[in-house]
PDB file of C-alpha atoms in Angstrom:
ATOM      1  CA  MET A  16      44.349 -47.271-151.947  1.00 89.00           C
ATOM      2  CA  TYR A  17      46.728 -44.708-150.535  1.00 91.00           C
ATOM      3  CA  LEU A  18      46.476 -45.082-146.805  1.00 95.00           C
ATOM      4  CA  LEU A  19      47.996 -43.609-143.634  1.00 96.00           C
ATOM      5  CA  ILE A  20      48.779 -45.997-140.834  1.00 97.00           C
ATOM      6  CA  ILE A  21      49.302 -44.387-137.367  1.00 97.00           C
ATOM      7  CA  GLU A  22      50.392 -47.250-135.126  1.00 96.00           C
ATOM      8  CA  ASP A  23      53.094 -47.210-132.387  1.00 95.00           C
ATOM      9  CA  ASN A  24      53.545 -50.928-132.233  1.00 94.00           C
ATOM     10  CA  PRO A  25      56.482 -51.563-134.719  1.00 94.00           C
ATOM     11  CA  ASP A  26      55.510 -55.273-135.240  1.00 95.00           C
ATOM     12  CA  LEU A  27      51.948 -54.503-136.111  1.00 95.00           C
ATOM     13  CA  ALA A  28      52.902 -51.514-138.147  1.00 94.00           C
ATOM     14  CA  GLY A  29      55.318 -53.620-140.175  1.00 94.00           C
ATOM     15  CA  ASN A  30      52.743 -56.406-140.655  1.00 95.00           C
ATOM     16  CA  LEU A  31      50.127 -53.888-141.875  1.00 96.00           C
ATOM     17  CA  SER A  32      52.602 -52.200-144.306  1.00 93.00           C
ATOM     18  CA  ASP A  33      53.799 -55.568-145.659  1.00 94.00           C
ATOM     19  CA  PHE A  34      50.200 -56.815-146.165  1.00 95.00           C
ATOM     20  CA  PHE A  35      48.973 -53.728-147.965  1.00 94.00           C
ATOM     21  CA  ASP A  36      52.125 -53.405-150.084  1.00 92.00           C
ATOM     22  CA  ALA A  37      51.648 -57.091-151.200  1.00 93.00           C
ATOM     23  CA  ARG A  38      48.057 -56.246-152.110  1.00 91.00           C
ATOM     24  CA  GLY A  39      49.012 -53.458-154.369  1.00 90.00           C
ATOM     25  CA  HIS A  40      48.272 -50.645-152.000  1.00 91.00           C
ATOM     26  CA  ARG A  41      50.508 -47.802-150.922  1.00 90.00           C
ATOM     27  CA  ALA A  42      50.911 -47.007-147.200  1.00 92.00           C
ATOM     28  CA  ASP A  43      52.635 -44.347-145.144  1.00 94.00           C
ATOM     29  CA  LEU A  44      53.551 -45.030-141.512  1.00 96.00           C
ATOM     30  CA  ALA A  45      53.542 -42.803-138.457  1.00 96.00           C
ATOM     31  CA  GLN A  46      54.460 -44.018-134.948  1.00 94.00           C
ATOM     32  CA  ASN A  47      52.926 -41.221-132.889  1.00 95.00           C
ATOM     33  CA  GLY A  48      49.920 -38.944-132.954  1.00 94.00           C
ATOM     34  CA  LEU A  49      51.635 -35.718-133.721  1.00 94.00           C
ATOM     35  CA  ALA A  50      53.493 -37.125-136.748  1.00 95.00           C
ATOM     36  CA  GLY A  51      50.404 -38.885-137.947  1.00 94.00           C
ATOM     37  CA  LEU A  52      48.360 -35.654-137.725  1.00 94.00           C
ATOM     38  CA  SER A  53      50.936 -33.824-139.628  1.00 93.00           C
ATOM     39  CA  PHE A  54      51.018 -36.432-142.382  1.00 93.00           C
ATOM     40  CA  ALA A  55      47.200 -36.411-142.627  1.00 92.00           C
ATOM     41  CA  LEU A  56      47.111 -32.665-143.108  1.00 89.00           C
ATOM     42  CA  GLU A  57      49.938 -32.522-145.719  1.00 86.00           C
ATOM     43  CA  HIS A  58      48.968 -35.457-148.002  1.00 86.00           C
ATOM     44  CA  ASP A  59      45.851 -36.568-149.786  1.00 82.00           C
ATOM     45  CA  TYR A  60      45.218 -40.100-148.470  1.00 90.00           C
ATOM     46  CA  ASP A  61      42.195 -42.295-149.382  1.00 91.00           C
ATOM     47  CA  VAL A  62      41.758 -43.567-145.788  1.00 95.00           C
ATOM     48  CA  MET A  63      43.493 -43.551-142.326  1.00 97.00           C
ATOM     49  CA  VAL A  64      44.106 -46.550-139.899  1.00 97.00           C
ATOM     50  CA  LEU A  65      44.395 -44.894-136.511  1.00 96.00           C
ATOM     51  CA  ASP A  66      45.377 -46.529-133.332  1.00 94.00           C
ATOM     52  CA  LEU A  67      43.639 -45.313-130.119  1.00 92.00           C
ATOM     53  CA  MET A  68      46.509 -45.378-127.722  1.00 91.00           C
ATOM     54  CA  LEU A  69      49.455 -43.425-129.131  1.00 93.00           C
ATOM     55  CA  PRO A  70      52.424 -41.519-127.677  1.00 92.00           C
ATOM     56  CA  GLY A  71      52.371 -37.739-128.010  1.00 87.00           C
ATOM     57  CA  MET A  72      48.666 -37.408-128.892  1.00 93.00           C
ATOM     58  CA  ASN A  73      46.055 -40.248-128.633  1.00 94.00           C
ATOM     59  CA  GLY A  74      43.862 -41.329-131.488  1.00 92.00           C
ATOM     60  CA  LEU A  75      40.741 -39.481-130.265  1.00 93.00           C
ATOM     61  CA  GLU A  76      42.660 -36.184-130.220  1.00 94.00           C
ATOM     62  CA  VAL A  77      44.174 -36.848-133.624  1.00 94.00           C
ATOM     63  CA  CYS A  78      40.762 -37.567-135.109  1.00 93.00           C
ATOM     64  CA  ARG A  79      39.157 -34.446-133.397  1.00 92.00           C
ATOM     65  CA  ARG A  80      41.945 -32.149-134.679  1.00 92.00           C
ATOM     66  CA  LEU A  81      41.624 -33.629-138.162  1.00 90.00           C
ATOM     67  CA  ARG A  82      37.901 -32.868-138.284  1.00 89.00           C
ATOM     68  CA  ASP A  83      38.445 -29.400-136.841  1.00 87.00           C
ATOM     69  CA  ALA A  84      40.763 -28.716-139.710  1.00 85.00           C
ATOM     70  CA  GLY A  85      37.944 -29.522-142.104  1.00 81.00           C
ATOM     71  CA  ARG A  86      39.379 -32.773-143.421  1.00 84.00           C
ATOM     72  CA  ASP A  87      36.929 -35.484-144.280  1.00 86.00           C
ATOM     73  CA  LEU A  88      39.445 -38.270-144.636  1.00 91.00           C
ATOM     74  CA  PRO A  89      37.814 -41.660-143.764  1.00 95.00           C
ATOM     75  CA  VAL A  90      39.134 -42.909-140.409  1.00 96.00           C
ATOM     76  CA  LEU A  91      39.147 -46.508-139.130  1.00 96.00           C
ATOM     77  CA  MET A  92      40.185 -46.657-135.462  1.00 94.00           C
ATOM     78  CA  LEU A  93      42.073 -49.644-133.973  1.00 92.00           C
ATOM     79  CA  THR A  94      41.864 -50.451-130.258  1.00 86.00           C
ATOM     80  CA  ALA A  95      42.118 -53.237-127.743  1.00 83.00           C
ATOM     81  CA  ARG A  96      39.149 -51.663-125.818  1.00 77.00           C
ATOM     82  CA  ASP A  97      35.809 -53.138-126.740  1.00 74.00           C
ATOM     83  CA  THR A  98      33.293 -51.333-124.310  1.00 75.00           C
ATOM     84  CA  LEU A  99      30.438 -49.380-125.840  1.00 77.00           C
ATOM     85  CA  SER A 100      31.589 -46.203-124.250  1.00 79.00           C
ATOM     86  CA  ASP A 101      34.965 -46.510-125.960  1.00 75.00           C
ATOM     87  CA  LYS A 102      33.360 -47.124-129.258  1.00 77.00           C
ATOM     88  CA  LEU A 103      30.955 -44.142-128.854  1.00 83.00           C
ATOM     89  CA  ALA A 104      33.953 -41.942-127.902  1.00 83.00           C
ATOM     90  CA  GLY A 105      35.606 -42.759-131.128  1.00 81.00           C
ATOM     91  CA  PHE A 106      32.568 -41.999-133.305  1.00 85.00           C
ATOM     92  CA  GLU A 107      31.992 -38.737-131.347  1.00 88.00           C
ATOM     93  CA  HIS A 108      35.464 -37.606-132.198  1.00 88.00           C
ATOM     94  CA  GLY A 109      34.933 -38.253-135.899  1.00 89.00           C
ATOM     95  CA  ALA A 110      35.982 -41.854-136.544  1.00 91.00           C
ATOM     96  CA  ASP A 111      34.038 -43.637-139.240  1.00 93.00           C
ATOM     97  CA  ASP A 112      34.662 -47.256-138.269  1.00 93.00           C
ATOM     98  CA  TYR A 113      36.077 -49.216-135.376  1.00 90.00           C
ATOM     99  CA  LEU A 114      37.987 -52.485-135.298  1.00 93.00           C
ATOM    100  CA  ILE A 115      39.020 -54.338-132.097  1.00 91.00           C
ATOM    101  CA  LYS A 116      42.440 -55.968-131.730  1.00 90.00           C
ATOM    102  CA  PRO A 117      43.308 -58.667-132.612  1.00 90.00           C
ATOM    103  CA  PHE A 118      41.770 -58.702-136.093  1.00 93.00           C
ATOM    104  CA  ALA A 119      42.135 -60.457-139.375  1.00 95.00           C
ATOM    105  CA  LEU A 120      44.028 -58.410-142.034  1.00 96.00           C
ATOM    106  CA  PRO A 121      41.596 -59.235-144.886  1.00 95.00           C
ATOM    107  CA  GLU A 122      38.739 -57.907-142.737  1.00 95.00           C
ATOM    108  CA  LEU A 123      40.642 -54.726-142.189  1.00 96.00           C
ATOM    109  CA  GLU A 124      41.244 -54.357-145.963  1.00 96.00           C
ATOM    110  CA  ALA A 125      37.559 -55.069-146.640  1.00 95.00           C
ATOM    111  CA  ARG A 126      36.475 -52.410-144.123  1.00 95.00           C
ATOM    112  CA  LEU A 127      38.809 -49.758-145.545  1.00 96.00           C
ATOM    113  CA  THR A 128      37.761 -50.496-149.100  1.00 94.00           C
ATOM    114  CA  ALA A 129      34.150 -49.948-148.095  1.00 94.00           C
ATOM    115  CA  LEU A 130      35.014 -46.669-146.406  1.00 94.00           C
ATOM    116  CA  VAL A 131      36.863 -45.452-149.478  1.00 91.00           C
ATOM    117  CA  ARG A 132      34.079 -46.509-151.719  1.00 88.00           C
ATOM    118  CA  ARG A 133      31.441 -44.673-149.648  1.00 88.00           C
ATOM    119  CA  ALA A 134      33.625 -41.574-149.510  1.00 84.00           C
ATOM    120  CA  LYS A 135      34.016 -41.498-153.311  1.00 77.00           C
ATOM    121  CA  ARG A 136      30.277 -41.813-153.749  1.00 75.00           C
ATOM    122  CA  ALA A 137      29.714 -38.923-151.389  1.00 66.00           C
ATOM    123  CA  MET A 138      32.285 -36.648-153.012  1.00 59.00           C
ATOM    124  CA  PRO A 139      30.978 -34.134-155.618  1.00 56.00           C
ATOM    125  CA  ARG A 140      32.611 -34.922-158.964  1.00 58.00           C
ATOM    126  CA  THR A 141      34.929 -32.247-160.186  1.00 74.00           C
ATOM    127  CA  LEU A 142      37.065 -31.717-163.222  1.00 83.00           C
ATOM    128  CA  LEU A 143      40.343 -33.615-162.983  1.00 90.00           C
ATOM    129  CA  ARG A 144      43.361 -31.691-164.407  1.00 91.00           C
ATOM    130  CA  VAL A 145      47.029 -32.470-165.001  1.00 93.00           C
ATOM    131  CA  GLY A 146      48.820 -29.694-167.005  1.00 90.00           C
ATOM    132  CA  ASN A 147      46.705 -29.018-170.057  1.00 91.00           C
ATOM    133  CA  LEU A 148      44.927 -32.346-169.828  1.00 94.00           C
ATOM    134  CA  THR A 149      41.386 -32.385-168.334  1.00 93.00           C
ATOM    135  CA  PHE A 150      38.905 -35.089-167.545  1.00 92.00           C
ATOM    136  CA  ASP A 151      35.265 -34.538-166.770  1.00 89.00           C
ATOM    137  CA  PRO A 152      34.050 -37.692-164.883  1.00 84.00           C
ATOM    138  CA  ASP A 153      30.412 -36.698-165.303  1.00 77.00           C
ATOM    139  CA  ARG A 154      30.517 -36.501-169.073  1.00 80.00           C
ATOM    140  CA  LEU A 155      33.480 -38.855-169.639  1.00 87.00           C
ATOM    141  CA  ARG A 156      35.098 -36.129-171.675  1.00 89.00           C
ATOM    142  CA  VAL A 157      38.907 -35.850-172.121  1.00 94.00           C
ATOM    143  CA  GLU A 158      40.657 -32.932-173.696  1.00 93.00           C
ATOM    144  CA  ARG A 159      44.279 -31.828-173.941  1.00 91.00           C
ATOM    145  CA  ALA A 160      44.963 -28.174-174.895  1.00 85.00           C
ATOM    146  CA  GLY A 161      41.413 -28.089-176.353  1.00 83.00           C
ATOM    147  CA  ARG A 162      41.927 -31.290-178.367  1.00 89.00           C
ATOM    148  CA  ARG A 163      39.130 -33.814-177.754  1.00 91.00           C
ATOM    149  CA  ILE A 164      40.511 -37.318-176.987  1.00 95.00           C
ATOM    150  CA  GLU A 165      38.374 -40.391-177.485  1.00 94.00           C
ATOM    151  CA  LEU A 166      39.247 -43.406-175.316  1.00 94.00           C
ATOM    152  CA  ALA A 167      37.997 -46.966-174.969  1.00 93.00           C
ATOM    153  CA  PRO A 168      36.495 -47.818-171.572  1.00 92.00           C
ATOM    154  CA  ILE A 169      39.521 -49.519-170.046  1.00 94.00           C
ATOM    155  CA  PRO A 170      42.092 -46.747-171.050  1.00 95.00           C
ATOM    156  CA  LEU A 171      39.572 -44.213-169.695  1.00 94.00           C
ATOM    157  CA  ARG A 172      39.406 -45.964-166.367  1.00 93.00           C
ATOM    158  CA  ILE A 173      43.250 -46.146-166.199  1.00 96.00           C
ATOM    159  CA  LEU A 174      43.403 -42.431-166.997  1.00 96.00           C
ATOM    160  CA  GLN A 175      40.944 -41.551-164.243  1.00 94.00           C
ATOM    161  CA  LEU A 176      42.944 -43.543-161.660  1.00 94.00           C
ATOM    162  CA  LEU A 177      46.167 -41.985-162.717  1.00 96.00           C
ATOM    163  CA  MET A 178      44.708 -38.422-162.708  1.00 94.00           C
ATOM    164  CA  GLN A 179      43.214 -38.925-159.234  1.00 91.00           C
ATOM    165  CA  ARG A 180      46.582 -39.952-157.927  1.00 92.00           C
ATOM    166  CA  ALA A 181      48.759 -37.476-160.030  1.00 92.00           C
ATOM    167  CA  PRO A 182      51.681 -36.794-159.755  1.00 92.00           C
ATOM    168  CA  GLY A 183      52.072 -40.030-157.632  1.00 92.00           C
ATOM    169  CA  VAL A 184      53.096 -43.378-159.087  1.00 94.00           C
ATOM    170  CA  VAL A 185      50.439 -46.030-159.248  1.00 94.00           C
ATOM    171  CA  ARG A 186      51.710 -49.637-159.149  1.00 94.00           C
ATOM    172  CA  ARG A 187      50.767 -51.961-161.933  1.00 93.00           C
ATOM    173  CA  GLU A 188      49.087 -54.392-159.517  1.00 92.00           C
ATOM    174  CA  GLU A 189      46.836 -51.712-158.167  1.00 91.00           C
ATOM    175  CA  ILE A 190      45.799 -50.593-161.647  1.00 93.00           C
ATOM    176  CA  ALA A 191      44.974 -54.205-162.653  1.00 92.00           C
ATOM    177  CA  ARG A 192      43.064 -54.898-159.462  1.00 88.00           C
ATOM    178  CA  GLU A 193      41.056 -51.643-159.992  1.00 87.00           C
ATOM    179  CA  ILE A 194      40.222 -52.600-163.525  1.00 88.00           C
ATOM    180  CA  TRP A 195      39.726 -56.349-163.408  1.00 88.00           C
ATOM    181  CA  GLY A 196      39.211 -57.162-159.703  1.00 83.00           C
ATOM    182  CA  GLU A 197      40.776 -60.287-158.183  1.00 77.00           C
ATOM    183  CA  ASN A 198      41.321 -62.130-161.550  1.00 79.00           C
ATOM    184  CA  PRO A 199      43.398 -59.738-163.758  1.00 78.00           C
ATOM    185  CA  PRO A 200      44.731 -61.030-167.047  1.00 81.00           C
ATOM    186  CA  ASP A 201      48.476 -61.209-167.820  1.00 79.00           C
ATOM    187  CA  SER A 202      50.648 -58.100-167.752  1.00 72.00           C
ATOM    188  CA  ASP A 203      50.596 -57.721-171.522  1.00 87.00           C
ATOM    189  CA  ALA A 204      46.883 -56.782-171.441  1.00 92.00           C
ATOM    190  CA  LEU A 205      47.646 -53.808-169.108  1.00 93.00           C
ATOM    191  CA  ARG A 206      50.671 -52.752-171.266  1.00 93.00           C
ATOM    192  CA  ALA A 207      48.506 -52.797-174.332  1.00 95.00           C
ATOM    193  CA  HIS A 208      45.911 -50.503-172.777  1.00 95.00           C
ATOM    194  CA  VAL A 209      48.504 -48.191-171.408  1.00 96.00           C
ATOM    195  CA  HIS A 210      50.127 -47.964-174.828  1.00 96.00           C
ATOM    196  CA  ALA A 211      46.723 -47.079-176.368  1.00 96.00           C
ATOM    197  CA  LEU A 212      46.300 -44.426-173.695  1.00 96.00           C
ATOM    198  CA  ARG A 213      49.765 -42.944-174.194  1.00 96.00           C
ATOM    199  CA  SER A 214      49.276 -42.870-178.009  1.00 95.00           C
ATOM    200  CA  ALA A 215      46.074 -40.870-177.526  1.00 95.00           C
ATOM    201  CA  LEU A 216      47.483 -38.438-174.854  1.00 95.00           C
ATOM    202  CA  ASP A 217      50.968 -37.704-175.966  1.00 93.00           C
ATOM    203  CA  ARG A 218      51.667 -36.361-179.446  1.00 87.00           C
ATOM    204  CA  GLU A 219      55.220 -35.770-180.733  1.00 82.00           C
ATOM    205  CA  GLU A 220      54.837 -32.086-180.488  1.00 81.00           C
ATOM    206  CA  GLU A 221      53.636 -32.161-176.834  1.00 86.00           C
ATOM    207  CA  PRO A 222      55.580 -32.790-173.672  1.00 91.00           C
ATOM    208  CA  PRO A 223      54.748 -36.319-172.532  1.00 94.00           C
ATOM    209  CA  LEU A 224      52.480 -36.639-169.519  1.00 96.00           C
ATOM    210  CA  LEU A 225      52.228 -40.504-169.152  1.00 96.00           C
ATOM    211  CA  HIS A 226      55.429 -41.988-167.785  1.00 96.00           C
ATOM    212  CA  THR A 227      56.445 -45.616-167.156  1.00 96.00           C
ATOM    213  CA  ILE A 228      58.349 -46.119-163.904  1.00 95.00           C
ATOM    214  CA  ARG A 229      60.262 -49.330-164.817  1.00 94.00           C
ATOM    215  CA  GLY A 230      59.476 -52.220-162.635  1.00 92.00           C
ATOM    216  CA  ILE A 231      56.884 -50.463-160.559  1.00 95.00           C
ATOM    217  CA  GLY A 232      54.000 -48.790-162.474  1.00 95.00           C
ATOM    218  CA  TYR A 233      52.872 -45.685-164.141  1.00 96.00           C
ATOM    219  CA  GLN A 234      52.707 -41.920-163.372  1.00 96.00           C
ATOM    220  CA  LEU A 235      50.736 -39.007-164.992  1.00 95.00           C
ATOM    221  CA  ALA A 236      52.623 -35.848-164.459  1.00 93.00           C
ATOM    222  CA  GLU A 237      54.094 -32.840-166.222  1.00 89.00           C
ATOM    223  CA  PRO A 238      57.870 -33.032-166.623  1.00 83.00           C
ATOM    224  CA  ASP A 239      58.447 -30.483-163.867  1.00 78.00           C
ATOM    225  CA  ASP A 240      56.497 -32.474-161.380  1.00 76.00           C
ATOM    226  CA  ARG A 241      58.377 -35.707-161.673  1.00 73.00           C
TER     227      ARG A 241
END
């Protein structure tokens, strides 16, 4: 997941960032509502963790402005308030879920994963494109410059994840978890599938699109976008 965390408590924000990083996710941090709203409007996050009480602009206002801007980013609101009226206010301003402090980090991750999964199911599938490479998720059809590319199921899933996040770098751990769940094989298996994908995508006469970011993961991008 690529998530935005808007939380003004530096200890909690640090704990969240460390937890999600260790789990193979990518997180951006903002410590006030104005900065968080700016991040949310400028980047394509999978989900947002939004504290209710924030300096500059509270979480309700951040959520309202996000929805007024037409963004349907899933939002989980964090708060120490547990009254029904507080929860209803969050939902009325556009929040999708609500978690009361203190909370267990695995529960937060599970709720965020569920939000992302529901959002992906609700999204109409569209053609993914990176340079002259296209992928039709409905027909599982891959082409580069009009050349049909046949891929086995696992390289195809890796390609879809990389195209959805392009030109961002996707960590090896996240790819492995997306493909194999909580019991991934050793790293050689992932390298083998990425090698097969690279061999199918990048021919000698074409600029390479699939790049290895040493020690981190992989990136699908045109040379000018790296």
